[in-house]
PDB file with one MODEL, atoms N, CA, C and O in Angstrom:
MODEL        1
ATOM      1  N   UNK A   1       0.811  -1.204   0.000  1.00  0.00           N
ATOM      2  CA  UNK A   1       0.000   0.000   0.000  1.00  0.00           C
ATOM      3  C   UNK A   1       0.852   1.266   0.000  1.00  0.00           C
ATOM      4  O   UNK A   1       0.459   2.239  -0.643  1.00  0.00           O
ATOM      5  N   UNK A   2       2.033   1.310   0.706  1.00  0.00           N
ATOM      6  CA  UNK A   2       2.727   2.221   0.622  1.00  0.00           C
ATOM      7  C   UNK A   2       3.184   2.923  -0.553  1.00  0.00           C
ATOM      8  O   UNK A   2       3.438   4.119  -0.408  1.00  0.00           O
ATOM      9  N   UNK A   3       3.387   2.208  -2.101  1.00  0.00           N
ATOM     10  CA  UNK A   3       3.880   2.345  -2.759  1.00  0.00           C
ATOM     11  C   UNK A   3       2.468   3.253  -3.087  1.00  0.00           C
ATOM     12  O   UNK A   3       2.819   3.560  -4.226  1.00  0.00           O
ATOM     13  N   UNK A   4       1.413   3.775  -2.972  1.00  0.00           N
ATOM     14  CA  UNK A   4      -0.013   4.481  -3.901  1.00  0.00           C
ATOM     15  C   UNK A   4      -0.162   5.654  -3.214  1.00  0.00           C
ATOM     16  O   UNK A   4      -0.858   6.621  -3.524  1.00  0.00           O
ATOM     17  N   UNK A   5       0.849   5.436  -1.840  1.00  0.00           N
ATOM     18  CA  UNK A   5       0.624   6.968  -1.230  1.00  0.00           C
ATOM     19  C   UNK A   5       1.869   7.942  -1.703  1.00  0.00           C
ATOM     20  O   UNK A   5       2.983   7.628  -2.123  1.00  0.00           O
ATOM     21  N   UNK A   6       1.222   9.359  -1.462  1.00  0.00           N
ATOM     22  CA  UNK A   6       1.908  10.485  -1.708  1.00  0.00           C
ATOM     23  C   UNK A   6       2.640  11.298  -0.182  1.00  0.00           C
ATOM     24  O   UNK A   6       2.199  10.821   0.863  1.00  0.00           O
ATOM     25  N   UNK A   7       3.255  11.972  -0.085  1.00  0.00           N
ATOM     26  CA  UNK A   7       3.773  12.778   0.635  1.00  0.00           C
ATOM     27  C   UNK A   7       3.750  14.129   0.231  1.00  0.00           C
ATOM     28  O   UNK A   7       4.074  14.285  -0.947  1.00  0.00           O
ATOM     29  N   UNK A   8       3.557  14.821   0.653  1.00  0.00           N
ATOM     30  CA  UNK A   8       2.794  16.403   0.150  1.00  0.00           C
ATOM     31  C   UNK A   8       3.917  17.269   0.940  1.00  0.00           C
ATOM     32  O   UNK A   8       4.323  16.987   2.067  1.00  0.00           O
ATOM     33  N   UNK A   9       4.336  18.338   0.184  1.00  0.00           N
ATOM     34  CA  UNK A   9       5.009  19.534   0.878  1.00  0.00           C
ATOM     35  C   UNK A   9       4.630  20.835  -0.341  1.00  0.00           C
ATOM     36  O   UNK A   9       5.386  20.916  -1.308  1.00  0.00           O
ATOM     37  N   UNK A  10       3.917  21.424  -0.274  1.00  0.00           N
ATOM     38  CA  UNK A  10       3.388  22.471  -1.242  1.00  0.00           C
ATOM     39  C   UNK A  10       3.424  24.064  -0.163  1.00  0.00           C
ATOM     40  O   UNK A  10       2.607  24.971  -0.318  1.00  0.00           O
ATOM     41  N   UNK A  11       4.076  24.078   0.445  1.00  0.00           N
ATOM     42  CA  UNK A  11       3.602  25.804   0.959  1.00  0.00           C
ATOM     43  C   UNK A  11       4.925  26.572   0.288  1.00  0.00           C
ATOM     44  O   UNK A  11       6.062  26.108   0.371  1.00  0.00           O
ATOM     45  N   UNK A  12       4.636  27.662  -0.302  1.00  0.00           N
ATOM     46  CA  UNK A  12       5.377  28.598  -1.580  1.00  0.00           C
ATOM     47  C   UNK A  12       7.078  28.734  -0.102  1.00  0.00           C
ATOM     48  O   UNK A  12       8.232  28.765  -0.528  1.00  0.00           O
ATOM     49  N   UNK A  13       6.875  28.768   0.921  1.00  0.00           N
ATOM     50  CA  UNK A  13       7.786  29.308   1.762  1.00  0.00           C
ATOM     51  C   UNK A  13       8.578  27.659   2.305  1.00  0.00           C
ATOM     52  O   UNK A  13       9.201  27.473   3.350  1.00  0.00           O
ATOM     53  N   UNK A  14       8.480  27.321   1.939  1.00  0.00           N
ATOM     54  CA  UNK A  14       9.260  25.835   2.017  1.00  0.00           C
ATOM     55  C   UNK A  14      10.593  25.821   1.749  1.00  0.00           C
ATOM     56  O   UNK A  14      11.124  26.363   0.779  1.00  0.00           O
ATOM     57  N   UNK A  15      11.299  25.012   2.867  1.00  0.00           N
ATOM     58  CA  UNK A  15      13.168  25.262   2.767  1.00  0.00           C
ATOM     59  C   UNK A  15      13.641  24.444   2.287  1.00  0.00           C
ATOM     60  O   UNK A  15      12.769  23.668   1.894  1.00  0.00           O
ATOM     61  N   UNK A  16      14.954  23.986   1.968  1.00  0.00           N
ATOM     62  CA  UNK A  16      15.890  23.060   1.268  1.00  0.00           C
ATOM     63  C   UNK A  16      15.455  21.889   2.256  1.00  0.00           C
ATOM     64  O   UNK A  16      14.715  20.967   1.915  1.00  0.00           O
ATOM     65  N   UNK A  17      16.036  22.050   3.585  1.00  0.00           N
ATOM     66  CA  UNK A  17      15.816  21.487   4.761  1.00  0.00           C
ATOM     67  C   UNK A  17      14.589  20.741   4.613  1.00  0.00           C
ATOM     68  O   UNK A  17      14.729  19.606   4.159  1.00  0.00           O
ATOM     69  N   UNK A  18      13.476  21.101   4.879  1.00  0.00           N
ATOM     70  CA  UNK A  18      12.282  20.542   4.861  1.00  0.00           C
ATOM     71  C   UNK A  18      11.834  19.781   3.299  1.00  0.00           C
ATOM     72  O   UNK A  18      11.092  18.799   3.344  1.00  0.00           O
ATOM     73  N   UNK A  19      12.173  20.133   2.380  1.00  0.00           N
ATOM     74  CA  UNK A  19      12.297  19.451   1.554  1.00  0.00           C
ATOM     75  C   UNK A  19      12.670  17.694   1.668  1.00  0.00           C
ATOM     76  O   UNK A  19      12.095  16.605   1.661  1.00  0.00           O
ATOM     77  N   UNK A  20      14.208  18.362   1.785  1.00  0.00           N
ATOM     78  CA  UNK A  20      15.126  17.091   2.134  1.00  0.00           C
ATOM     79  C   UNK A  20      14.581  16.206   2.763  1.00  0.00           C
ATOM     80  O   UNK A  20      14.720  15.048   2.370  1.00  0.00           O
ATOM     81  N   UNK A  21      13.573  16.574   4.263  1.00  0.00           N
ATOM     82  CA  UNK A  21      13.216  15.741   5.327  1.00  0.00           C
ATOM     83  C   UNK A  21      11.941  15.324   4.047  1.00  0.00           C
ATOM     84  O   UNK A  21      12.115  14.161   3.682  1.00  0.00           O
ATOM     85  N   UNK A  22      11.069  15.820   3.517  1.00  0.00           N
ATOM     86  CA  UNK A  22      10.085  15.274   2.677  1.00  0.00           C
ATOM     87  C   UNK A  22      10.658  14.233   1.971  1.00  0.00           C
ATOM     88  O   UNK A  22       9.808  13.361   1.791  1.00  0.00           O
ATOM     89  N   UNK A  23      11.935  13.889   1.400  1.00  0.00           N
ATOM     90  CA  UNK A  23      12.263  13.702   0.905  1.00  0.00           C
ATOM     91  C   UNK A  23      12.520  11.681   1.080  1.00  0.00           C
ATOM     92  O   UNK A  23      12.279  10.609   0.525  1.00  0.00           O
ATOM     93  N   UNK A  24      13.175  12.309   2.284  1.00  0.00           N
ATOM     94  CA  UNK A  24      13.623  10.640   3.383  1.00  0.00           C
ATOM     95  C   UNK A  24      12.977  10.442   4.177  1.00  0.00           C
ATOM     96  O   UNK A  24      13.298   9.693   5.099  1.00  0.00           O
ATOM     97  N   UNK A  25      11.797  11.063   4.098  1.00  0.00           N
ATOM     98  CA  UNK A  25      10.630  10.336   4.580  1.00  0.00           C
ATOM     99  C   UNK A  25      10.109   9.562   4.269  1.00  0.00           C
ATOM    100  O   UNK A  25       9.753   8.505   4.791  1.00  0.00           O
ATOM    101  N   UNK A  26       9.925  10.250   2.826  1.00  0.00           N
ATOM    102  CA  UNK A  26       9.568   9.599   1.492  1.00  0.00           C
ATOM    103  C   UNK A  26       9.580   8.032   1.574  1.00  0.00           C
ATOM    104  O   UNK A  26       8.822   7.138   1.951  1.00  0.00           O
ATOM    105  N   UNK A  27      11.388   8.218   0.784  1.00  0.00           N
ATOM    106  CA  UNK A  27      12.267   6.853   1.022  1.00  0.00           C
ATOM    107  C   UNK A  27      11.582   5.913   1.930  1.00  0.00           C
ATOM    108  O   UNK A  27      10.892   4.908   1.761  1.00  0.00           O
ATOM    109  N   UNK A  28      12.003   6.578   2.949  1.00  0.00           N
ATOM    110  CA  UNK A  28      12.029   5.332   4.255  1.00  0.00           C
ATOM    111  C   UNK A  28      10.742   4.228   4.589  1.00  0.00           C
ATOM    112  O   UNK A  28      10.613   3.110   5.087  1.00  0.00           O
ATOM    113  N   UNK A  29       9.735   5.481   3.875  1.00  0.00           N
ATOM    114  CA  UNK A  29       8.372   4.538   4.171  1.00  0.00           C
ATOM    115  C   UNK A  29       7.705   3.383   2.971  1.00  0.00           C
ATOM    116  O   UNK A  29       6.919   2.436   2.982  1.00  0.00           O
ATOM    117  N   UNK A  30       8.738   4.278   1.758  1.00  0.00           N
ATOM    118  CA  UNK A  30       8.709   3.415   0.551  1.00  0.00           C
ATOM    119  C   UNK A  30       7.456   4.208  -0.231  1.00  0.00           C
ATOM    120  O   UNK A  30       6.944   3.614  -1.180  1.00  0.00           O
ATOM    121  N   UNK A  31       6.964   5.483   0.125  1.00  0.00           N
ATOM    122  CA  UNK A  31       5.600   6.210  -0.380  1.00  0.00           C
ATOM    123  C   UNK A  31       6.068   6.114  -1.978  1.00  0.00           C
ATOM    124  O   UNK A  31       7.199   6.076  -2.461  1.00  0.00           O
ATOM    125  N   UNK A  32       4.802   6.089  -2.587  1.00  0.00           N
ATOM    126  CA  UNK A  32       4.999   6.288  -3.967  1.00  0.00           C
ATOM    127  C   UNK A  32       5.396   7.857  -4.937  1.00  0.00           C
ATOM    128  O   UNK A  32       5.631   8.017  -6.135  1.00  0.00           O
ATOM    129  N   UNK A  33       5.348   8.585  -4.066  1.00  0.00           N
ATOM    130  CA  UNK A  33       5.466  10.008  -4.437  1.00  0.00           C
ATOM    131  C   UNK A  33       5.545  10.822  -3.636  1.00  0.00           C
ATOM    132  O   UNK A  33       4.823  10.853  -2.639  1.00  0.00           O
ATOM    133  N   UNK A  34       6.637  11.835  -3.962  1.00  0.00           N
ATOM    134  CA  UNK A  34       6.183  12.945  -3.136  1.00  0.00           C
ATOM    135  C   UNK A  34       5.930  13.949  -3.961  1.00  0.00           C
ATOM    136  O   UNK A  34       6.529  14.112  -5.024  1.00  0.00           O
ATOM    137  N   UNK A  35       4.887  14.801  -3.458  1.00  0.00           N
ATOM    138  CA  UNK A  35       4.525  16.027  -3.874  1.00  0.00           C
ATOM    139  C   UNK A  35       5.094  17.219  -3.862  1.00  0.00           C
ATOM    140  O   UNK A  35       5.295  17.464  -2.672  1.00  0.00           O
ATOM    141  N   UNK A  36       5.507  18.191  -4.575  1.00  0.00           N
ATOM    142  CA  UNK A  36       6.044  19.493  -5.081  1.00  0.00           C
ATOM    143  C   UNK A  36       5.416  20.169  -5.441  1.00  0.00           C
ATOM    144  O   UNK A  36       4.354  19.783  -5.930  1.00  0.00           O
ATOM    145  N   UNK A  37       5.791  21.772  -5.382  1.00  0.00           N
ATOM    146  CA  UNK A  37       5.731  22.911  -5.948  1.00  0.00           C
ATOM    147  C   UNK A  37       7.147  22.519  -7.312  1.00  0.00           C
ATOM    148  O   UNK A  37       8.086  21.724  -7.273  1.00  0.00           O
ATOM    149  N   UNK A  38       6.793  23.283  -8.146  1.00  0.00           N
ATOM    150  CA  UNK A  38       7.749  22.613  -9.335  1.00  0.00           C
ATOM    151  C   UNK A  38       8.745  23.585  -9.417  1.00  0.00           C
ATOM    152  O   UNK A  38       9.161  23.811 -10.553  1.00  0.00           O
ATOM    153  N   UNK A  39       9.372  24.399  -8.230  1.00  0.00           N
ATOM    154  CA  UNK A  39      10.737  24.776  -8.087  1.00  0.00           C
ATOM    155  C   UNK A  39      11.392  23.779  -7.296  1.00  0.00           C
ATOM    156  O   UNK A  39      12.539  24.049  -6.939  1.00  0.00           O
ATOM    157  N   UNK A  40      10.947  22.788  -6.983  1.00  0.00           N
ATOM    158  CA  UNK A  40      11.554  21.879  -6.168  1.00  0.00           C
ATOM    159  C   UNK A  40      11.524  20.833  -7.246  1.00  0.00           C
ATOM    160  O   UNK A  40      12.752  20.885  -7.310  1.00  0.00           O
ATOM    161  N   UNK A  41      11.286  20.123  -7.958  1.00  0.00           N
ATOM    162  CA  UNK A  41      11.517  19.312  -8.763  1.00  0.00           C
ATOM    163  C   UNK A  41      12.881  18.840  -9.364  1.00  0.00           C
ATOM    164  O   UNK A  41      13.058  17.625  -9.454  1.00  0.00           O
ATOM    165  N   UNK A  42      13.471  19.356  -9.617  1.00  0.00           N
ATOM    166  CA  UNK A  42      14.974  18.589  -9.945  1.00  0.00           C
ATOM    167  C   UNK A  42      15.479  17.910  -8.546  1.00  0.00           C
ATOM    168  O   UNK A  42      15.843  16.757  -8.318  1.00  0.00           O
ATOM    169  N   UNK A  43      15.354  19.160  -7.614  1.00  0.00           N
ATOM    170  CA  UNK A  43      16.126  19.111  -6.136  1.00  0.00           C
ATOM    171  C   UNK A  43      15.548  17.591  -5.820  1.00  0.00           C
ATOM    172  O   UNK A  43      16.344  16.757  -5.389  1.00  0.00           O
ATOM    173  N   UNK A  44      14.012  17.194  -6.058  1.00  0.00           N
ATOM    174  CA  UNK A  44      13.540  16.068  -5.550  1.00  0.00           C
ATOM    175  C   UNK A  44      14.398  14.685  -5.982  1.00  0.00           C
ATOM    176  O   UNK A  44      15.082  13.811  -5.451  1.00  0.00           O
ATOM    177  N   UNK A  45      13.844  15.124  -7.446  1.00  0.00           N
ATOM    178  CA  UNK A  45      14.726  13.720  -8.632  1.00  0.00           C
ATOM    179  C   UNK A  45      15.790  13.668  -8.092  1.00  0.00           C
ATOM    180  O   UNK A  45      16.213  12.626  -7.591  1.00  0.00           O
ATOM    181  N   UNK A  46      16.352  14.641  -8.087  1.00  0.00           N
ATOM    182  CA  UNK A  46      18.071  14.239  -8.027  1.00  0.00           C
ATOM    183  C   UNK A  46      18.469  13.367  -6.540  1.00  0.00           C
ATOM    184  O   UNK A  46      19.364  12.528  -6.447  1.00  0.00           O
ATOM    185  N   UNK A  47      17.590  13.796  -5.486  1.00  0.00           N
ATOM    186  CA  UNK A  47      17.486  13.656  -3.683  1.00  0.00           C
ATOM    187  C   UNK A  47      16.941  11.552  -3.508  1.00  0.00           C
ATOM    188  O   UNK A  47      17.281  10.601  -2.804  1.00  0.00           O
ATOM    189  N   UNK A  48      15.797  11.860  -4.837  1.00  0.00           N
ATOM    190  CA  UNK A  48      15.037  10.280  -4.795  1.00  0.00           C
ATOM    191  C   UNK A  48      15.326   9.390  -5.799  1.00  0.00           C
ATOM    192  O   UNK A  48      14.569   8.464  -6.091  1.00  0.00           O
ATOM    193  N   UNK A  49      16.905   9.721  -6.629  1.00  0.00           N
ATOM    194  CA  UNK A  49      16.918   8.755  -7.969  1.00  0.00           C
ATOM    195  C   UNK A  49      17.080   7.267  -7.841  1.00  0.00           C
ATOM    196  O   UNK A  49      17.206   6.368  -8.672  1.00  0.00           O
ATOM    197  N   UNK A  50      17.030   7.304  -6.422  1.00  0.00           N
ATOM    198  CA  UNK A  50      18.028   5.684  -6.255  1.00  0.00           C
ATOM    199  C   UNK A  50      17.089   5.215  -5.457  1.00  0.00           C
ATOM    200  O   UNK A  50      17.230   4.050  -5.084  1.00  0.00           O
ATOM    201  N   UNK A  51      16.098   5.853  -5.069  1.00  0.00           N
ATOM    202  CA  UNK A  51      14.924   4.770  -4.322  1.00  0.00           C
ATOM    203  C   UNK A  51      13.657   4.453  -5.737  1.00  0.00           C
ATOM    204  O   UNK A  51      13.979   4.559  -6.921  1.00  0.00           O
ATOM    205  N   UNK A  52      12.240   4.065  -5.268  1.00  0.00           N
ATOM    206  CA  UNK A  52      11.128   3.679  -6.062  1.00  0.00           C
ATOM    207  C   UNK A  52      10.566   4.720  -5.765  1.00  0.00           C
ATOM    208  O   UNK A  52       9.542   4.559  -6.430  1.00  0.00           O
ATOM    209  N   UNK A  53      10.416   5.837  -5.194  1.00  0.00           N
ATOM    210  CA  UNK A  53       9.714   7.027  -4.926  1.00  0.00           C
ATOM    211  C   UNK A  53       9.751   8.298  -5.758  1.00  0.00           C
ATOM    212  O   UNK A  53      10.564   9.215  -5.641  1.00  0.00           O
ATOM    213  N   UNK A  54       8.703   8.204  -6.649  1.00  0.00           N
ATOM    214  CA  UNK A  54       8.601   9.151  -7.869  1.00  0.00           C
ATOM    215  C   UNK A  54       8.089  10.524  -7.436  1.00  0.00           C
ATOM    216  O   UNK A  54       7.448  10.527  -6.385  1.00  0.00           O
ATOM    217  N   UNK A  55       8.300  11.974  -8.212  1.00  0.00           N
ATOM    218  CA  UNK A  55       8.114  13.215  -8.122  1.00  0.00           C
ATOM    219  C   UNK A  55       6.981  12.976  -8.378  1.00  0.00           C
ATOM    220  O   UNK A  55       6.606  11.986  -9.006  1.00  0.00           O
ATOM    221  N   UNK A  56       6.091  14.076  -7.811  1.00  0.00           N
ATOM    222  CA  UNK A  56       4.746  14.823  -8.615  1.00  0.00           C
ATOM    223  C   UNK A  56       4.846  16.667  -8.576  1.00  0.00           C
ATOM    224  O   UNK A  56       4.954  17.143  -7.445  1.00  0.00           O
ATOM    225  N   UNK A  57       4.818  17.451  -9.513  1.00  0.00           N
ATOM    226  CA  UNK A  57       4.457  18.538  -9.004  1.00  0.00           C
ATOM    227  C   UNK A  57       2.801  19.015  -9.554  1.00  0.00           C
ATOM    228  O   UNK A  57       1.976  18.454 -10.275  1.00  0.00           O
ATOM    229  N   UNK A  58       2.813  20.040  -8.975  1.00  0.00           N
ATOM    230  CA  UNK A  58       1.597  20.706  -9.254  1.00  0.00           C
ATOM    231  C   UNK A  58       1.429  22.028  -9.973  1.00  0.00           C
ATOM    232  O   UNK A  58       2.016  22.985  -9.471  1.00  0.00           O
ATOM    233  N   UNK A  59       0.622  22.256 -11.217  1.00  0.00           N
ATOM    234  CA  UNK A  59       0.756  22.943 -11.717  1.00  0.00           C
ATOM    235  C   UNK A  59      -0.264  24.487 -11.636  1.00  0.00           C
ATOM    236  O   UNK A  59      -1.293  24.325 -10.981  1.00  0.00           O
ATOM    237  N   UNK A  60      -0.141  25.388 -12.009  1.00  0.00           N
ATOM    238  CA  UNK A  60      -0.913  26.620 -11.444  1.00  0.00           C
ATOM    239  C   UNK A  60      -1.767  26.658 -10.269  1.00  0.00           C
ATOM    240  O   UNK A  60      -2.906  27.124 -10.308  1.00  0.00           O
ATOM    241  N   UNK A  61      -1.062  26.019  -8.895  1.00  0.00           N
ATOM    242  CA  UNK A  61      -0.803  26.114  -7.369  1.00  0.00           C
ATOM    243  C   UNK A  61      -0.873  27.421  -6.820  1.00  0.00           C
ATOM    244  O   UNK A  61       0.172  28.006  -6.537  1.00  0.00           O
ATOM    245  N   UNK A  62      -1.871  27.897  -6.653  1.00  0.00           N
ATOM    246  CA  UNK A  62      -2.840  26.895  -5.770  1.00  0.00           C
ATOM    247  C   UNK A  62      -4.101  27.540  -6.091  1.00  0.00           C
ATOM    248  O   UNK A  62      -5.076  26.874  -5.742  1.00  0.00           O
ATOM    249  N   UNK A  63      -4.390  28.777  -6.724  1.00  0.00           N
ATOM    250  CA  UNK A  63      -5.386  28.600  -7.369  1.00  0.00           C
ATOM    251  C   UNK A  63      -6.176  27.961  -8.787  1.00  0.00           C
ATOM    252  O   UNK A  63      -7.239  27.345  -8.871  1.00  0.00           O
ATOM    253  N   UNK A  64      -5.370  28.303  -9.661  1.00  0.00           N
ATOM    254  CA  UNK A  64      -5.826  26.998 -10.424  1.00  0.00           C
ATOM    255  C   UNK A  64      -6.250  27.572 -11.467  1.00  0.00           C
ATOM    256  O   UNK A  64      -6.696  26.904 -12.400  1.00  0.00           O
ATOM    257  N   UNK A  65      -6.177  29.214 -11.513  1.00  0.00           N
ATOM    258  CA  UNK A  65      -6.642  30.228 -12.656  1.00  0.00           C
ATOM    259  C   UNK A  65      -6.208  30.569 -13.601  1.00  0.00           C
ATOM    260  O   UNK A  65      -7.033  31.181 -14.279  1.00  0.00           O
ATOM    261  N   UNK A  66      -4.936  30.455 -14.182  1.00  0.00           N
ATOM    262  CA  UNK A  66      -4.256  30.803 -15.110  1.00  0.00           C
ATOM    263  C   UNK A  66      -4.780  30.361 -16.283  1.00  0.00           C
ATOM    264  O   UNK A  66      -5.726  29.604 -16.064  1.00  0.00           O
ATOM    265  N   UNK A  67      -4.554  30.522 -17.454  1.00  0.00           N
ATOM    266  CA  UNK A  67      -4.945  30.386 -18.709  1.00  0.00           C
ATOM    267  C   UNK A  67      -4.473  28.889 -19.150  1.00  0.00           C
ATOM    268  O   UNK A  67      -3.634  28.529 -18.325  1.00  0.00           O
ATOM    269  N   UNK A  68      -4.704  27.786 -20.219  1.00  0.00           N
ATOM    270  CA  UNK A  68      -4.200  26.826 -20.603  1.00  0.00           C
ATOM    271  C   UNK A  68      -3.175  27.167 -20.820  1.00  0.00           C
ATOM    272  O   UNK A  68      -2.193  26.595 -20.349  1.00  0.00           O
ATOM    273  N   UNK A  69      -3.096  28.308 -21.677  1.00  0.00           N
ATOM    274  CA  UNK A  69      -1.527  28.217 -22.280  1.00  0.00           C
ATOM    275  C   UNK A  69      -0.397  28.098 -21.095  1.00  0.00           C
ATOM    276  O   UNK A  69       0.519  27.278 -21.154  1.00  0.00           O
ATOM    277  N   UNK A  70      -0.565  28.961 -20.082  1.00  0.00           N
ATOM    278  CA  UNK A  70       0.369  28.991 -19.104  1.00  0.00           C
ATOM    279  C   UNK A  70       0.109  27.539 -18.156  1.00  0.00           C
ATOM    280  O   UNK A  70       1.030  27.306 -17.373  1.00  0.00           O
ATOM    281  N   UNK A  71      -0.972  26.610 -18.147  1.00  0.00           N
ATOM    282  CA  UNK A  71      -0.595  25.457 -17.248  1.00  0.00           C
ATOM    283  C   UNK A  71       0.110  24.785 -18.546  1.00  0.00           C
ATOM    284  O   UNK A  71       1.275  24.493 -18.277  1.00  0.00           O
ATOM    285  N   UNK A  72      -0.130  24.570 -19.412  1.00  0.00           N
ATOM    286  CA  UNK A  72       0.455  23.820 -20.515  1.00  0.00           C
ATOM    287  C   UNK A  72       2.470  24.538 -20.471  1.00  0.00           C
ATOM    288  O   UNK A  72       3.557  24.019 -20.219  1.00  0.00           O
ATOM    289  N   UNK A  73       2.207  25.318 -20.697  1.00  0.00           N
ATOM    290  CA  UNK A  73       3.936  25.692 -20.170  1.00  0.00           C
ATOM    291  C   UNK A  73       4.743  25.450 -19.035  1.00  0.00           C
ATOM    292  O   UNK A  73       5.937  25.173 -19.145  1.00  0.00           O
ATOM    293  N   UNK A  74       4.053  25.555 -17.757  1.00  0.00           N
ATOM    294  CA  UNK A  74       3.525  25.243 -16.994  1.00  0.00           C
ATOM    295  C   UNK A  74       4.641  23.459 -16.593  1.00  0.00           C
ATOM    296  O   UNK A  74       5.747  23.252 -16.093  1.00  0.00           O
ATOM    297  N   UNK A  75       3.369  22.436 -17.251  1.00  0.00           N
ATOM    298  CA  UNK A  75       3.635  21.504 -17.184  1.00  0.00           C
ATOM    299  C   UNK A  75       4.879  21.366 -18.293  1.00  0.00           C
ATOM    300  O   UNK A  75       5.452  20.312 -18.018  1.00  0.00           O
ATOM    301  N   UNK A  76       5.364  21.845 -19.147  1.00  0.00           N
ATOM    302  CA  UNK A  76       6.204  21.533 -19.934  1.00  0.00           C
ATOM    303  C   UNK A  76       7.550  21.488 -19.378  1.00  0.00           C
ATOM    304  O   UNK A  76       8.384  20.661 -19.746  1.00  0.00           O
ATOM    305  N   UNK A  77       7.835  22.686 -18.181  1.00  0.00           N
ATOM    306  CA  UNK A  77       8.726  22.992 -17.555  1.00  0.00           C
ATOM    307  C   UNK A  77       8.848  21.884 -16.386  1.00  0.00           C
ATOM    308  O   UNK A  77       9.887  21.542 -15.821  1.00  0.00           O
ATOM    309  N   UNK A  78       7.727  21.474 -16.190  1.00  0.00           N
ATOM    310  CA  UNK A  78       7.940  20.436 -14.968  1.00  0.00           C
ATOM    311  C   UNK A  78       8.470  18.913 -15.722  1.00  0.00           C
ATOM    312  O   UNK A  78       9.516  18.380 -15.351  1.00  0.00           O
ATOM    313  N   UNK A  79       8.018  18.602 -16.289  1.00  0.00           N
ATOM    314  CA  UNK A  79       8.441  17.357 -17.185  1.00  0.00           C
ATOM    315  C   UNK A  79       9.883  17.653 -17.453  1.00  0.00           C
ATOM    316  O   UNK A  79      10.617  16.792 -16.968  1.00  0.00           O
ATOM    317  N   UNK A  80      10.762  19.016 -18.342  1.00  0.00           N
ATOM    318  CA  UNK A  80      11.845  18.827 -18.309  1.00  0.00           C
ATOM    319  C   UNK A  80      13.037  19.209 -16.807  1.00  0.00           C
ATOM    320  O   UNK A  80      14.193  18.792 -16.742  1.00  0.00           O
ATOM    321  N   UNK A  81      12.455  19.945 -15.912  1.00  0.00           N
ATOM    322  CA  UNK A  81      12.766  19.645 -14.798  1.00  0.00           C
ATOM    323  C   UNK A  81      12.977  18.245 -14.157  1.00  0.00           C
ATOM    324  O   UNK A  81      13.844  18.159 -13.287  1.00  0.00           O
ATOM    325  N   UNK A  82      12.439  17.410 -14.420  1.00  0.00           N
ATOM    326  CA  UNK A  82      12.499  16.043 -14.191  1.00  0.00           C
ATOM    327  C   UNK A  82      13.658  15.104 -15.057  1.00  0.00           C
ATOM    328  O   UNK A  82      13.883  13.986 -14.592  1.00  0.00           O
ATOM    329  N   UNK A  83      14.492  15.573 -16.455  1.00  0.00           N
ATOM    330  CA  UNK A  83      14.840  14.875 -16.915  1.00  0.00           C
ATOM    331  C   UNK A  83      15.924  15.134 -16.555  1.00  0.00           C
ATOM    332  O   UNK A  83      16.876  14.442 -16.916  1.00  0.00           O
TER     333      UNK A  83
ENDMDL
END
């Protein structure tokens, strides 16, 4: 079951630190994801490449108003953040 849960850290004021701890928390419990703001996204990949615990970020966070074009850019930036 562990592997379907997420781990969430989304507040815009979030530190390296707390990240990190999101991070090996992650790991340790074997969660299937942790959750991002998508300035944290590489920092994650790079933190979780060697466990089974995959990124998620979220895109036009946290209201949700922006135009397609900008979640579509949006998400474009998060996908290559990830590679």
């Amino acid at each position: 079951m562990a592997g379907l849960v997420d781990v969430t850290l989304l507040r815009a004021e979030a530190t390296a630190e707390e990240v990190d701890r999101l991070c090996e928390t992650a790991a340790e419990v074997s969660a299937g994801y942790v959750c991002v703001n998508g300035a944290w996204i590489r920092h994650c990949v790079r933190r979780l490449r060697s466990t089974a615990t995959r990124v998620v970020a979220v895109v036009d966070f946290p209201l949700g108003a922006g135009t397609t074009m900008i979640k579509a850019a949006e998400a474009r930036l998060a996908v290559q953040a990830a590679e």
